[in-house]
PDB file of C-alpha atoms in Angstrom:
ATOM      1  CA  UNK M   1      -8.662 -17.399  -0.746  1.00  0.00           C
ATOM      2  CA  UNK M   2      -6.146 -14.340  -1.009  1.00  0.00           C
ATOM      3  CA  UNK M   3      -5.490 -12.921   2.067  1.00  0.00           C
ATOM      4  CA  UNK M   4      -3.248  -9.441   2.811  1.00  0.00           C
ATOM      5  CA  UNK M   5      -1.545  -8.801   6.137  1.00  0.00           C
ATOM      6  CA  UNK M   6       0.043  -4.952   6.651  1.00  0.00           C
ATOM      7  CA  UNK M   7       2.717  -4.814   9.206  1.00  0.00           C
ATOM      8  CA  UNK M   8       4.900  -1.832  10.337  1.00  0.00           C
ATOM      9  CA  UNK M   9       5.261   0.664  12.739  1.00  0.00           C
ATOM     10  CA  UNK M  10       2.061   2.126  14.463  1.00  0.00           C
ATOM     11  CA  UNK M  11       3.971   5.612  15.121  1.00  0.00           C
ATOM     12  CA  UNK M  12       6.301   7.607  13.194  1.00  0.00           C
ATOM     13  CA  UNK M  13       8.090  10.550  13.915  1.00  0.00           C
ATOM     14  CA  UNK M  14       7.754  13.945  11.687  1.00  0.00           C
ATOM     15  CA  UNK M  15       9.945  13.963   8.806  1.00  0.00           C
ATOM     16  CA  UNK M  16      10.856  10.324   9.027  1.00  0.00           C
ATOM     17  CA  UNK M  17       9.784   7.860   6.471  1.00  0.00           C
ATOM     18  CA  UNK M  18       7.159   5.762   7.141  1.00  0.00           C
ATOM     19  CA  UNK M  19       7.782   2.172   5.749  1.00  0.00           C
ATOM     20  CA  UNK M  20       4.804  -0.396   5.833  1.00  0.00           C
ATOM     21  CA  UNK M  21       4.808  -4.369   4.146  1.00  0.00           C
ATOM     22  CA  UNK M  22       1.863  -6.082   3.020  1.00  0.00           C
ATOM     23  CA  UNK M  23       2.404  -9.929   3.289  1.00  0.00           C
ATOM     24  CA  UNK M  24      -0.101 -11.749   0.622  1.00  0.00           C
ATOM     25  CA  UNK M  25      -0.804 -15.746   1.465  1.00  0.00           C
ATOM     26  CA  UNK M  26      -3.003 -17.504  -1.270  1.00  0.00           C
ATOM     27  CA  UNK M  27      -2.175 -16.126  -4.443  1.00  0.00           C
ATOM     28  CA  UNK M  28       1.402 -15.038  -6.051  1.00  0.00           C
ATOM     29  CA  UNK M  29       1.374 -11.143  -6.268  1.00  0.00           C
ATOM     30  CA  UNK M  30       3.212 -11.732  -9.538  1.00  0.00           C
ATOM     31  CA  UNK M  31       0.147 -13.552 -10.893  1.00  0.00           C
ATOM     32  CA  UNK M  32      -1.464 -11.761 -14.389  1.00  0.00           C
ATOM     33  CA  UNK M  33      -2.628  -9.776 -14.237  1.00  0.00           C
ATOM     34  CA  UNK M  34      -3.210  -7.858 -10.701  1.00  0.00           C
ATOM     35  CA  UNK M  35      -2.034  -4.789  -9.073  1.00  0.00           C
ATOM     36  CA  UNK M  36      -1.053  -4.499  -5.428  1.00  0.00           C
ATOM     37  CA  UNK M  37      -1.970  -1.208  -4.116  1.00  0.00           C
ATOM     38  CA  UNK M  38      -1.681   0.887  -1.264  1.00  0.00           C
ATOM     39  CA  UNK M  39      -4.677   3.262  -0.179  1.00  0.00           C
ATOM     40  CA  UNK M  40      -5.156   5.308   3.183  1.00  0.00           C
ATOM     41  CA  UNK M  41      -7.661   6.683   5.028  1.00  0.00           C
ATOM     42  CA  UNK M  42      -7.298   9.789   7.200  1.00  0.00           C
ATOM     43  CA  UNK M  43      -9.128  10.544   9.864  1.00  0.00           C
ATOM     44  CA  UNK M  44     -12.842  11.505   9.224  1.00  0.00           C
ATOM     45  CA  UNK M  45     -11.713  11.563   5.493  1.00  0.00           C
ATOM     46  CA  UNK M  46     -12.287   9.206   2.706  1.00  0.00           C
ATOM     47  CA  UNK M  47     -10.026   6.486   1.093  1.00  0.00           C
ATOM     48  CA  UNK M  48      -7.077   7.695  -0.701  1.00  0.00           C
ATOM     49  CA  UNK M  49      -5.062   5.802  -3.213  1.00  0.00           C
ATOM     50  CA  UNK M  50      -1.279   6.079  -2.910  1.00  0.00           C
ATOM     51  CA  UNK M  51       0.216   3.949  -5.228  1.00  0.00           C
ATOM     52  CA  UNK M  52       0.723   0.154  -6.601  1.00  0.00           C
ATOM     53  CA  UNK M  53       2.925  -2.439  -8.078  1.00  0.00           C
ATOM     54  CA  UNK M  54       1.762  -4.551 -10.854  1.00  0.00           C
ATOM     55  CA  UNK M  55       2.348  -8.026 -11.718  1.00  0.00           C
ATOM     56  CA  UNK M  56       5.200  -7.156 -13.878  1.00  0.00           C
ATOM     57  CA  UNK M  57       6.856  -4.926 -11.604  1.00  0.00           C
ATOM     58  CA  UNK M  58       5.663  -1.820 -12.688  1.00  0.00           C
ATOM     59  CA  UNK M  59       5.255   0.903 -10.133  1.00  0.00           C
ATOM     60  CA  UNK M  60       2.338   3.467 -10.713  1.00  0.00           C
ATOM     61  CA  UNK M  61       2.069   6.680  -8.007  1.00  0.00           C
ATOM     62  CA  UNK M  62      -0.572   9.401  -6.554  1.00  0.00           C
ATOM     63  CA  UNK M  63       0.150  12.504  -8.410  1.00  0.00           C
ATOM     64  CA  UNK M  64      -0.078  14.168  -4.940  1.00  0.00           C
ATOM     65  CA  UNK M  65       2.088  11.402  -3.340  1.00  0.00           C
ATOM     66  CA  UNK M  66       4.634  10.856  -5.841  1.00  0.00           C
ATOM     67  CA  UNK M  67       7.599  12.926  -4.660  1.00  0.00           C
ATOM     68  CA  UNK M  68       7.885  11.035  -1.623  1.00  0.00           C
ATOM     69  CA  UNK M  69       6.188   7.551  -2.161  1.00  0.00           C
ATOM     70  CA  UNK M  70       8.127   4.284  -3.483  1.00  0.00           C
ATOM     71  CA  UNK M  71       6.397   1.086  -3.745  1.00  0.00           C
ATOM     72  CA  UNK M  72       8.569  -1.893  -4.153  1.00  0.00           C
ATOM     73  CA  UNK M  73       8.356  -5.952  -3.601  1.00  0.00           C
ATOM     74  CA  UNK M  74      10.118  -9.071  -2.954  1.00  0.00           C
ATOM     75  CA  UNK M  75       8.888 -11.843  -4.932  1.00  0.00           C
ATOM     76  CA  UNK M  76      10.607 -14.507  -3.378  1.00  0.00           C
ATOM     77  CA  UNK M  77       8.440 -13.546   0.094  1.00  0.00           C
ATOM     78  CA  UNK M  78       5.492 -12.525  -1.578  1.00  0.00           C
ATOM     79  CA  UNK M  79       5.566  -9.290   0.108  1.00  0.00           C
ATOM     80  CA  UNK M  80       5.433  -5.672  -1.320  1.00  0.00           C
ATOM     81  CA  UNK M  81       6.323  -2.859   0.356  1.00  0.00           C
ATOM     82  CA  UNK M  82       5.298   1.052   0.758  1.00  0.00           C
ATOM     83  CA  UNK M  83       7.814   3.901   1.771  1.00  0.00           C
ATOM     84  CA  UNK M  84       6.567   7.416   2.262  1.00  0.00           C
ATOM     85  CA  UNK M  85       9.071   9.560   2.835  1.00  0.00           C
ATOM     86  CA  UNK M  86       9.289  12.897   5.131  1.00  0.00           C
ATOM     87  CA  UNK M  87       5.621  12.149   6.970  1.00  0.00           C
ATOM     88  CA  UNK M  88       4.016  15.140   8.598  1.00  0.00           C
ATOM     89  CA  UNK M  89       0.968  14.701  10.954  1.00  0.00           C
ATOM     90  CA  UNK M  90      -1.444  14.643   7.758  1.00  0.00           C
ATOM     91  CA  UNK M  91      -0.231  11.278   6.839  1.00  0.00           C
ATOM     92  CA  UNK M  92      -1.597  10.117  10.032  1.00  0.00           C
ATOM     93  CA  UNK M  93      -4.065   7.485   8.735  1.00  0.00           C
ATOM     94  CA  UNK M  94      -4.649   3.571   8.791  1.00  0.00           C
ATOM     95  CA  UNK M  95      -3.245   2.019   5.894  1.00  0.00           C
ATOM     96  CA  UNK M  96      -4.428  -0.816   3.153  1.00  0.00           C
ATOM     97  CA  UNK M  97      -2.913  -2.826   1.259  1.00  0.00           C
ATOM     98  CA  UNK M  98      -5.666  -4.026  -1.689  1.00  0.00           C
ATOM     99  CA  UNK M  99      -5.546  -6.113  -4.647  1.00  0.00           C
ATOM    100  CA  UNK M 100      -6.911  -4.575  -7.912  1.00  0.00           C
ATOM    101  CA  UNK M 101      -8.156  -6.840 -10.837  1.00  0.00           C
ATOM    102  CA  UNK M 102      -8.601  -3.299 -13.150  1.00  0.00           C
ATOM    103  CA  UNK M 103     -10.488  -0.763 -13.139  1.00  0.00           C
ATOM    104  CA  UNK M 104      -9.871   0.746  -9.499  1.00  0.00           C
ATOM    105  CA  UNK M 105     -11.665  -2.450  -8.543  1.00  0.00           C
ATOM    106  CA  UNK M 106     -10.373  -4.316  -5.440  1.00  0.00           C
ATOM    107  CA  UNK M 107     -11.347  -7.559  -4.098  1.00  0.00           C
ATOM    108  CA  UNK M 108      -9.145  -8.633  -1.648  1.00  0.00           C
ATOM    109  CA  UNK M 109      -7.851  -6.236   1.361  1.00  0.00           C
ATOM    110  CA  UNK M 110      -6.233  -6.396   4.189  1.00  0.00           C
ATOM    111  CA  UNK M 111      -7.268  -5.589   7.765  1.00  0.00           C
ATOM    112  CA  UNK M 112      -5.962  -1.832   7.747  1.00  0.00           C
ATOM    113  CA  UNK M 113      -2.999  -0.681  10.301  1.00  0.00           C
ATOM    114  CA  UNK M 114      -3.391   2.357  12.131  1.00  0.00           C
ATOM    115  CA  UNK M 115      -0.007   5.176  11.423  1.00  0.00           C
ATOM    116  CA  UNK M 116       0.204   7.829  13.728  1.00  0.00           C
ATOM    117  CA  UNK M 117       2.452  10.836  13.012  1.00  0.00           C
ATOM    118  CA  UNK M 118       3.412  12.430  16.154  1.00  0.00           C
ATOM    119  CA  UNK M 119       6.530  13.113  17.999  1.00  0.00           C
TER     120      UNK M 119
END
């Protein structure tokens, strides 16, 4: 059974960067071929997919988010990590960490962490 764990900061001042780790227990995040991803959720909004790191390594980024989003992971910890960089209010939102199997389809996520942007 894979299981995700987010961990970070629960508030975050404006225009600092936000940095969050998922810690994955069961299964090797560098395991073919699955992508680690981070989606948010807003309040009163709907999910919104940020970014991931695939099994190889490779990052892949929101369009929207890109500018200010870096996704990264240490293998030997089998941890990945999100940065989002100069956070406004808006990015107030509780964050996931997911795995994806393809497809946009995720089967394992973690528990969700609440971020609050506010000075």
């Amino acid at each position: 059974q894979v299981q995700l764990q987010e961990s970070g900061p629960g508030l975050v001042k404006p225009s600092q960067t936000l940095s969050l780790t998922c810690t994955v227990s069961g299964g090797s995040i560098t395991t073919n071929y699955y992508y680690w991803s981070w989606i948010r959720q807003p309040p009163g909004k709907g999910l919104e997919w940020m970014g991931a790191i695939g099994y190889s390594g490779n990052t892949y980024y929101s369009p929207s988010l890109k500018s200010r989003t870096s996704i990264s992971r240490d293998t030997s910890k089998n941890q990945f990590t999100l940065q989002l960089s100069s956070v406004t209010p808006e990015d107030t939102a509780v964050y996931y960490c997911a795995r994806e199997k393809g497809e946009m389809t995720y089967d394992y996520w973690g528990q969700g962490t609440q971020v609050t942007v506010s000075s």
